[in-house]
Every structure is written in C-alpha cells, then in structure tokens.
PDB file of C-alpha atoms in Angstrom:
ATOM      1  CA  MET A   1      66.650 105.906 166.302  1.00 81.00           C
ATOM      2  CA  THR A   2      69.626 103.934 167.589  1.00 85.00           C
ATOM      3  CA  LYS A   3      69.287 100.635 169.452  1.00 85.00           C
ATOM      4  CA  ASP A   4      69.841 102.473 172.743  1.00 84.00           C
ATOM      5  CA  GLU A   5      66.958 104.816 171.899  1.00 88.00           C
ATOM      6  CA  LEU A   6      64.403 102.085 171.199  1.00 93.00           C
ATOM      7  CA  PRO A   7      61.432 101.795 173.565  1.00 94.00           C
ATOM      8  CA  ILE A   8      61.526  99.280 176.400  1.00 95.00           C
ATOM      9  CA  THR A   9      58.890  96.561 176.803  1.00 97.00           C
ATOM     10  CA  LYS A  10      57.951  96.803 180.475  1.00 97.00           C
ATOM     11  CA  SER A  11      55.521  93.873 180.436  1.00 98.00           C
ATOM     12  CA  SER A  12      54.023  91.386 178.030  1.00 98.00           C
ATOM     13  CA  HIS A  13      50.973  89.263 178.821  1.00 98.00           C
ATOM     14  CA  GLU A  14      49.783  86.464 176.566  1.00 98.00           C
ATOM     15  CA  LYS A  15      46.031  86.819 176.039  1.00 98.00           C
ATOM     16  CA  PHE A  16      45.467  84.088 173.466  1.00 98.00           C
ATOM     17  CA  LYS A  17      47.358  81.029 172.277  1.00 98.00           C
ATOM     18  CA  GLY A  18      46.088  79.207 169.214  1.00 96.00           C
ATOM     19  CA  GLY A  19      47.447  76.513 166.964  1.00 92.00           C
ATOM     20  CA  LYS A  20      49.292  78.891 164.629  1.00 91.00           C
ATOM     21  CA  PHE A  21      49.889  82.078 166.619  1.00 95.00           C
ATOM     22  CA  SER A  22      49.506  83.841 169.964  1.00 98.00           C
ATOM     23  CA  VAL A  23      48.469  87.349 170.973  1.00 98.00           C
ATOM     24  CA  SER A  24      50.041  89.446 173.707  1.00 98.00           C
ATOM     25  CA  VAL A  25      49.294  92.837 175.204  1.00 99.00           C
ATOM     26  CA  ASP A  26      52.537  94.713 175.860  1.00 98.00           C
ATOM     27  CA  GLN A  27      53.238  97.806 177.937  1.00 98.00           C
ATOM     28  CA  VAL A  28      55.908  99.832 176.136  1.00 98.00           C
ATOM     29  CA  SER A  29      57.858 102.773 177.531  1.00 97.00           C
ATOM     30  CA  PHE A  30      59.497 105.303 175.219  1.00 94.00           C
ATOM     31  CA  ARG A  31      62.701 107.010 176.366  1.00 92.00           C
ATOM     32  CA  ASP A  32      60.834 110.312 176.824  1.00 93.00           C
ATOM     33  CA  GLY A  33      58.619 108.669 179.465  1.00 94.00           C
ATOM     34  CA  ILE A  34      55.513 108.135 177.329  1.00 96.00           C
ATOM     35  CA  GLU A  35      53.950 104.715 177.930  1.00 97.00           C
ATOM     36  CA  VAL A  36      51.663 102.952 175.478  1.00 98.00           C
ATOM     37  CA  THR A  37      49.871  99.633 175.122  1.00 98.00           C
ATOM     38  CA  ARG A  38      50.563  97.502 172.063  1.00 98.00           C
ATOM     39  CA  GLU A  39      48.710  94.366 170.982  1.00 98.00           C
ATOM     40  CA  VAL A  40      51.015  91.947 169.159  1.00 98.00           C
ATOM     41  CA  VAL A  41      50.243  88.833 167.138  1.00 98.00           C
ATOM     42  CA  HIS A  42      53.210  86.448 167.488  1.00 98.00           C
ATOM     43  CA  HIS A  43      53.620  84.316 164.367  1.00 97.00           C
ATOM     44  CA  PRO A  44      56.296  81.617 163.781  1.00 96.00           C
ATOM     45  CA  GLY A  45      57.060  82.878 160.281  1.00 97.00           C
ATOM     46  CA  ALA A  46      56.116  81.678 156.836  1.00 98.00           C
ATOM     47  CA  VAL A  47      57.321  81.126 153.308  1.00 99.00           C
ATOM     48  CA  ALA A  48      55.885  82.015 149.918  1.00 99.00           C
ATOM     49  CA  ILE A  49      57.072  80.541 146.644  1.00 99.00           C
ATOM     50  CA  ILE A  50      56.835  81.611 143.022  1.00 99.00           C
ATOM     51  CA  CYS A  51      57.005  78.452 140.912  1.00 98.00           C
ATOM     52  CA  GLN A  52      58.041  78.509 137.262  1.00 98.00           C
ATOM     53  CA  ASP A  53      57.361  75.453 135.123  1.00 97.00           C
ATOM     54  CA  SER A  54      59.489  74.213 132.212  1.00 96.00           C
ATOM     55  CA  ASP A  55      57.343  76.219 129.752  1.00 97.00           C
ATOM     56  CA  GLY A  56      58.096  79.486 131.571  1.00 97.00           C
ATOM     57  CA  GLN A  57      54.588  79.648 133.047  1.00 98.00           C
ATOM     58  CA  TRP A  58      53.989  80.540 136.690  1.00 98.00           C
ATOM     59  CA  ILE A  59      51.955  78.304 138.983  1.00 98.00           C
ATOM     60  CA  LEU A  60      49.377  79.915 141.234  1.00 98.00           C
ATOM     61  CA  VAL A  61      46.586  78.466 143.352  1.00 96.00           C
ATOM     62  CA  ARG A  62      43.057  79.541 144.275  1.00 95.00           C
ATOM     63  CA  GLN A  63      42.439  79.082 147.959  1.00 93.00           C
ATOM     64  CA  TYR A  64      39.608  79.924 150.340  1.00 92.00           C
ATOM     65  CA  ARG A  65      40.715  82.479 152.947  1.00 93.00           C
ATOM     66  CA  HIS A  66      38.175  82.549 155.754  1.00 93.00           C
ATOM     67  CA  SER A  67      39.316  85.843 157.315  1.00 95.00           C
ATOM     68  CA  VAL A  68      38.332  87.734 154.145  1.00 97.00           C
ATOM     69  CA  GLY A  69      35.575  85.331 153.080  1.00 96.00           C
ATOM     70  CA  GLN A  70      36.969  84.895 149.573  1.00 95.00           C
ATOM     71  CA  MET A  71      38.759  82.573 147.222  1.00 94.00           C
ATOM     72  CA  LEU A  72      42.093  84.284 146.486  1.00 97.00           C
ATOM     73  CA  THR A  73      44.495  83.708 143.629  1.00 98.00           C
ATOM     74  CA  GLU A  74      47.925  83.480 145.189  1.00 98.00           C
ATOM     75  CA  ILE A  75      51.277  81.753 145.169  1.00 98.00           C
ATOM     76  CA  PRO A  76      51.898  78.649 147.302  1.00 97.00           C
ATOM     77  CA  ALA A  77      52.730  79.586 150.876  1.00 97.00           C
ATOM     78  CA  GLY A  78      52.628  78.272 154.393  1.00 96.00           C
ATOM     79  CA  THR A  79      53.570  78.630 158.021  1.00 96.00           C
ATOM     80  CA  ARG A  80      56.860  77.286 159.304  1.00 97.00           C
ATOM     81  CA  GLU A  81      56.632  74.353 161.693  1.00 94.00           C
ATOM     82  CA  ALA A  82      58.633  74.481 164.942  1.00 90.00           C
ATOM     83  CA  GLY A  83      62.329  73.920 164.194  1.00 93.00           C
ATOM     84  CA  GLU A  84      61.752  73.813 160.432  1.00 96.00           C
ATOM     85  CA  SER A  85      64.005  75.860 158.155  1.00 98.00           C
ATOM     86  CA  ALA A  86      62.450  78.222 155.631  1.00 98.00           C
ATOM     87  CA  ILE A  87      63.730  76.183 152.686  1.00 98.00           C
ATOM     88  CA  THR A  88      62.306  72.949 154.141  1.00 98.00           C
ATOM     89  CA  THR A  89      58.937  74.642 154.622  1.00 98.00           C
ATOM     90  CA  ALA A  90      59.058  75.947 151.045  1.00 98.00           C
ATOM     91  CA  ALA A  91      59.783  72.487 149.632  1.00 97.00           C
ATOM     92  CA  ARG A  92      56.894  70.968 151.615  1.00 95.00           C
ATOM     93  CA  GLU A  93      54.380  73.694 150.776  1.00 95.00           C
ATOM     94  CA  ILE A  94      55.018  73.488 147.030  1.00 96.00           C
ATOM     95  CA  ARG A  95      54.238  69.772 147.074  1.00 93.00           C
ATOM     96  CA  GLU A  96      51.128  70.157 149.271  1.00 91.00           C
ATOM     97  CA  GLU A  97      49.622  73.052 147.334  1.00 92.00           C
ATOM     98  CA  THR A  98      50.663  72.404 143.718  1.00 94.00           C
ATOM     99  CA  GLY A  99      51.595  68.718 143.497  1.00 93.00           C
ATOM    100  CA  TYR A 100      55.101  69.566 142.254  1.00 95.00           C
ATOM    101  CA  SER A 101      58.512  69.391 143.876  1.00 96.00           C
ATOM    102  CA  ALA A 102      61.298  71.815 143.053  1.00 98.00           C
ATOM    103  CA  GLY A 103      64.704  70.690 141.836  1.00 98.00           C
ATOM    104  CA  ARG A 104      65.960  74.179 142.632  1.00 98.00           C
ATOM    105  CA  LEU A 105      64.884  76.708 145.269  1.00 99.00           C
ATOM    106  CA  GLU A 106      66.421  80.190 145.254  1.00 98.00           C
ATOM    107  CA  HIS A 107      65.882  82.591 148.148  1.00 98.00           C
ATOM    108  CA  LEU A 108      64.586  85.939 146.847  1.00 98.00           C
ATOM    109  CA  GLY A 109      64.464  87.833 150.145  1.00 98.00           C
ATOM    110  CA  GLY A 110      62.071  88.373 152.997  1.00 98.00           C
ATOM    111  CA  THR A 111      59.867  90.952 154.648  1.00 98.00           C
ATOM    112  CA  TRP A 112      57.710  91.722 157.668  1.00 98.00           C
ATOM    113  CA  MET A 113      54.121  91.460 156.427  1.00 96.00           C
ATOM    114  CA  ALA A 114      52.353  93.660 158.995  1.00 97.00           C
ATOM    115  CA  PRO A 115      54.984  95.038 161.415  1.00 97.00           C
ATOM    116  CA  GLY A 116      52.544  97.432 163.070  1.00 96.00           C
ATOM    117  CA  TRP A 117      50.905  94.551 164.908  1.00 97.00           C
ATOM    118  CA  CYS A 118      52.394  91.182 163.860  1.00 98.00           C
ATOM    119  CA  THR A 119      55.777  89.408 164.030  1.00 98.00           C
ATOM    120  CA  GLU A 120      55.200  87.396 160.837  1.00 98.00           C
ATOM    121  CA  TRP A 121      58.317  87.312 158.643  1.00 98.00           C
ATOM    122  CA  ILE A 122      57.911  85.740 155.206  1.00 99.00           C
ATOM    123  CA  ASP A 123      60.841  84.315 153.256  1.00 99.00           C
ATOM    124  CA  PHE A 124      60.282  84.300 149.489  1.00 99.00           C
ATOM    125  CA  PHE A 125      61.621  81.654 147.117  1.00 99.00           C
ATOM    126  CA  LEU A 126      61.787  80.989 143.390  1.00 99.00           C
ATOM    127  CA  ALA A 127      61.141  77.317 142.561  1.00 99.00           C
ATOM    128  CA  THR A 128      62.278  75.851 139.235  1.00 98.00           C
ATOM    129  CA  GLU A 129      63.063  72.410 137.785  1.00 98.00           C
ATOM    130  CA  LEU A 130      59.611  71.212 138.843  1.00 97.00           C
ATOM    131  CA  ARG A 131      58.463  67.620 138.697  1.00 96.00           C
ATOM    132  CA  HIS A 132      55.188  65.962 139.678  1.00 91.00           C
ATOM    133  CA  ALA A 133      55.436  64.789 143.329  1.00 86.00           C
ATOM    134  CA  PRO A 134      52.247  65.589 145.269  1.00 74.00           C
ATOM    135  CA  LEU A 135      51.716  65.516 149.014  1.00 73.00           C
ATOM    136  CA  PRO A 136      48.275  65.612 150.660  1.00 70.00           C
ATOM    137  CA  GLN A 137      46.925  69.085 151.437  1.00 66.00           C
ATOM    138  CA  ASP A 138      46.734  70.134 155.069  1.00 67.00           C
ATOM    139  CA  PHE A 139      43.475  69.096 156.746  1.00 65.00           C
ATOM    140  CA  GLY A 140      40.775  71.684 156.127  1.00 69.00           C
ATOM    141  CA  GLU A 141      42.500  73.481 153.247  1.00 68.00           C
ATOM    142  CA  ARG A 142      40.404  74.123 150.177  1.00 66.00           C
ATOM    143  CA  ILE A 143      42.931  74.665 147.409  1.00 77.00           C
ATOM    144  CA  GLN A 144      41.803  74.305 143.813  1.00 83.00           C
ATOM    145  CA  PRO A 145      44.047  72.687 141.174  1.00 87.00           C
ATOM    146  CA  PRO A 146      47.044  74.840 140.188  1.00 93.00           C
ATOM    147  CA  ILE A 147      46.678  77.570 137.567  1.00 96.00           C
ATOM    148  CA  HIS A 148      49.446  78.153 135.009  1.00 97.00           C
ATOM    149  CA  MET A 149      49.819  81.799 133.966  1.00 98.00           C
ATOM    150  CA  SER A 150      52.261  83.970 132.048  1.00 98.00           C
ATOM    151  CA  LEU A 151      54.038  86.803 133.839  1.00 97.00           C
ATOM    152  CA  GLU A 152      52.061  89.253 131.695  1.00 98.00           C
ATOM    153  CA  GLU A 153      48.760  87.675 132.825  1.00 98.00           C
ATOM    154  CA  ILE A 154      49.863  87.931 136.451  1.00 98.00           C
ATOM    155  CA  LYS A 155      50.793  91.609 136.026  1.00 97.00           C
ATOM    156  CA  GLU A 156      47.405  92.299 134.416  1.00 98.00           C
ATOM    157  CA  GLN A 157      45.564  90.535 137.247  1.00 98.00           C
ATOM    158  CA  ILE A 158      47.525  92.457 139.889  1.00 98.00           C
ATOM    159  CA  LEU A 159      46.901  95.807 138.198  1.00 98.00           C
ATOM    160  CA  SER A 160      43.197  95.063 137.624  1.00 98.00           C
ATOM    161  CA  GLY A 161      42.619  93.985 141.240  1.00 98.00           C
ATOM    162  CA  VAL A 162      42.003  90.296 140.547  1.00 97.00           C
ATOM    163  CA  ILE A 163      45.163  89.272 142.435  1.00 98.00           C
ATOM    164  CA  VAL A 164      45.005  91.180 145.733  1.00 98.00           C
ATOM    165  CA  ASP A 165      47.138  88.930 147.934  1.00 98.00           C
ATOM    166  CA  ALA A 166      50.068  90.913 149.398  1.00 98.00           C
ATOM    167  CA  LYS A 167      52.582  88.067 149.528  1.00 98.00           C
ATOM    168  CA  THR A 168      51.969  87.282 145.856  1.00 99.00           C
ATOM    169  CA  ILE A 169      52.493  90.913 144.870  1.00 98.00           C
ATOM    170  CA  VAL A 170      55.648  91.176 147.022  1.00 98.00           C
ATOM    171  CA  ALA A 171      57.072  87.925 145.615  1.00 98.00           C
ATOM    172  CA  PHE A 172      56.725  88.997 141.996  1.00 98.00           C
ATOM    173  CA  SER A 173      58.106  92.436 142.899  1.00 97.00           C
ATOM    174  CA  LEU A 174      61.193  90.807 144.448  1.00 98.00           C
ATOM    175  CA  TYR A 175      61.563  88.569 141.398  1.00 97.00           C
ATOM    176  CA  SER A 176      61.437  91.580 139.081  1.00 96.00           C
ATOM    177  CA  LEU A 177      64.220  93.263 141.084  1.00 95.00           C
ATOM    178  CA  LYS A 178      66.631  90.306 140.670  1.00 86.00           C
TER     179      LYS A 178
END
C-alpha cells in the first residue's frame, strides 16, 4: 500500500484524557469506500534500557503492574515527558529505577508496541559504564531493589515464562542482533 492508498481519517474525537495518555475514537475511510471505527490510545512514547554492570551482569527490576495485577521482572523503562528526548528519558529512568547512572548510552532501535490500537513507540538503549547515582522513584511506583542476572539466566527466564514483559524480550532480542 503506497502513501496515496492509505485510508483517510475523516474524524477523530477525544473520549478520555489522562495524565499519561488519551483515547480517541476515529472514523476511517478506506479508498474502496469502506468506513470503519477505530479506537486509538495516544501515548507520548517511552524508553526501555538494558543495563550492563562492570561484571557483565544485567540489571533488571521487579515492579508492580496494576493492569495485569502482578509483579513483573523487567528492564528499567519509562514514559517520555513533554519535550524530553529519548536519551534524556533513558538517563533519568535508569537512575530512578536502579540507582545507577550510565556513562554510556547506545541506541539499539525502536518499535511500535501495540500498533493495532496504540501510538506508543519505545526507543531501546544499552547502558554501560554504570555508577551509583540514585534519584527518587516516581510517586506511587513500587519497584524492588535491582536484580543482577547473567544473560543466560535472562534467556532461561524468558523461555520458561518467568520474564513475560514484551519490552524486556524485545530489548534483549535487539541486543542479540547487534
């Protein structure tokens, strides 16, 4: 499908606006005349960071995720603030969630996380040259102290269904492709 063949958004009505995202209901017209309704979650974007310490271990966190009602093992991540670059967000999130700052941040790539219904784009980073430099966690976050794991342990936990967080799986997949 070329750009000229893409559907046209005839209308878009915001139905909800929260602190982190908004939801719209869009009327979309395909070039063959078929019209459909699409519900879209508009998200400002996020970052996710794989952090490697000086011993070659990877730093993960356990965090309560209310939408699934579970503590998940995942990499540090967070939503971009208005006007904030992805790399600035990454640097801040590492400090808030792990207590470390990165001397080096390398962009690994990015992806749409749920393009069927959400505009969230996540940029992935590799953080190295870590040093202790904590920032307070965001209000209301329940993040346990960082966990240091080998790449083999992470692979085992992904394959056994212990690590089920998509951004964590994508990040280590991107890293393995570099």
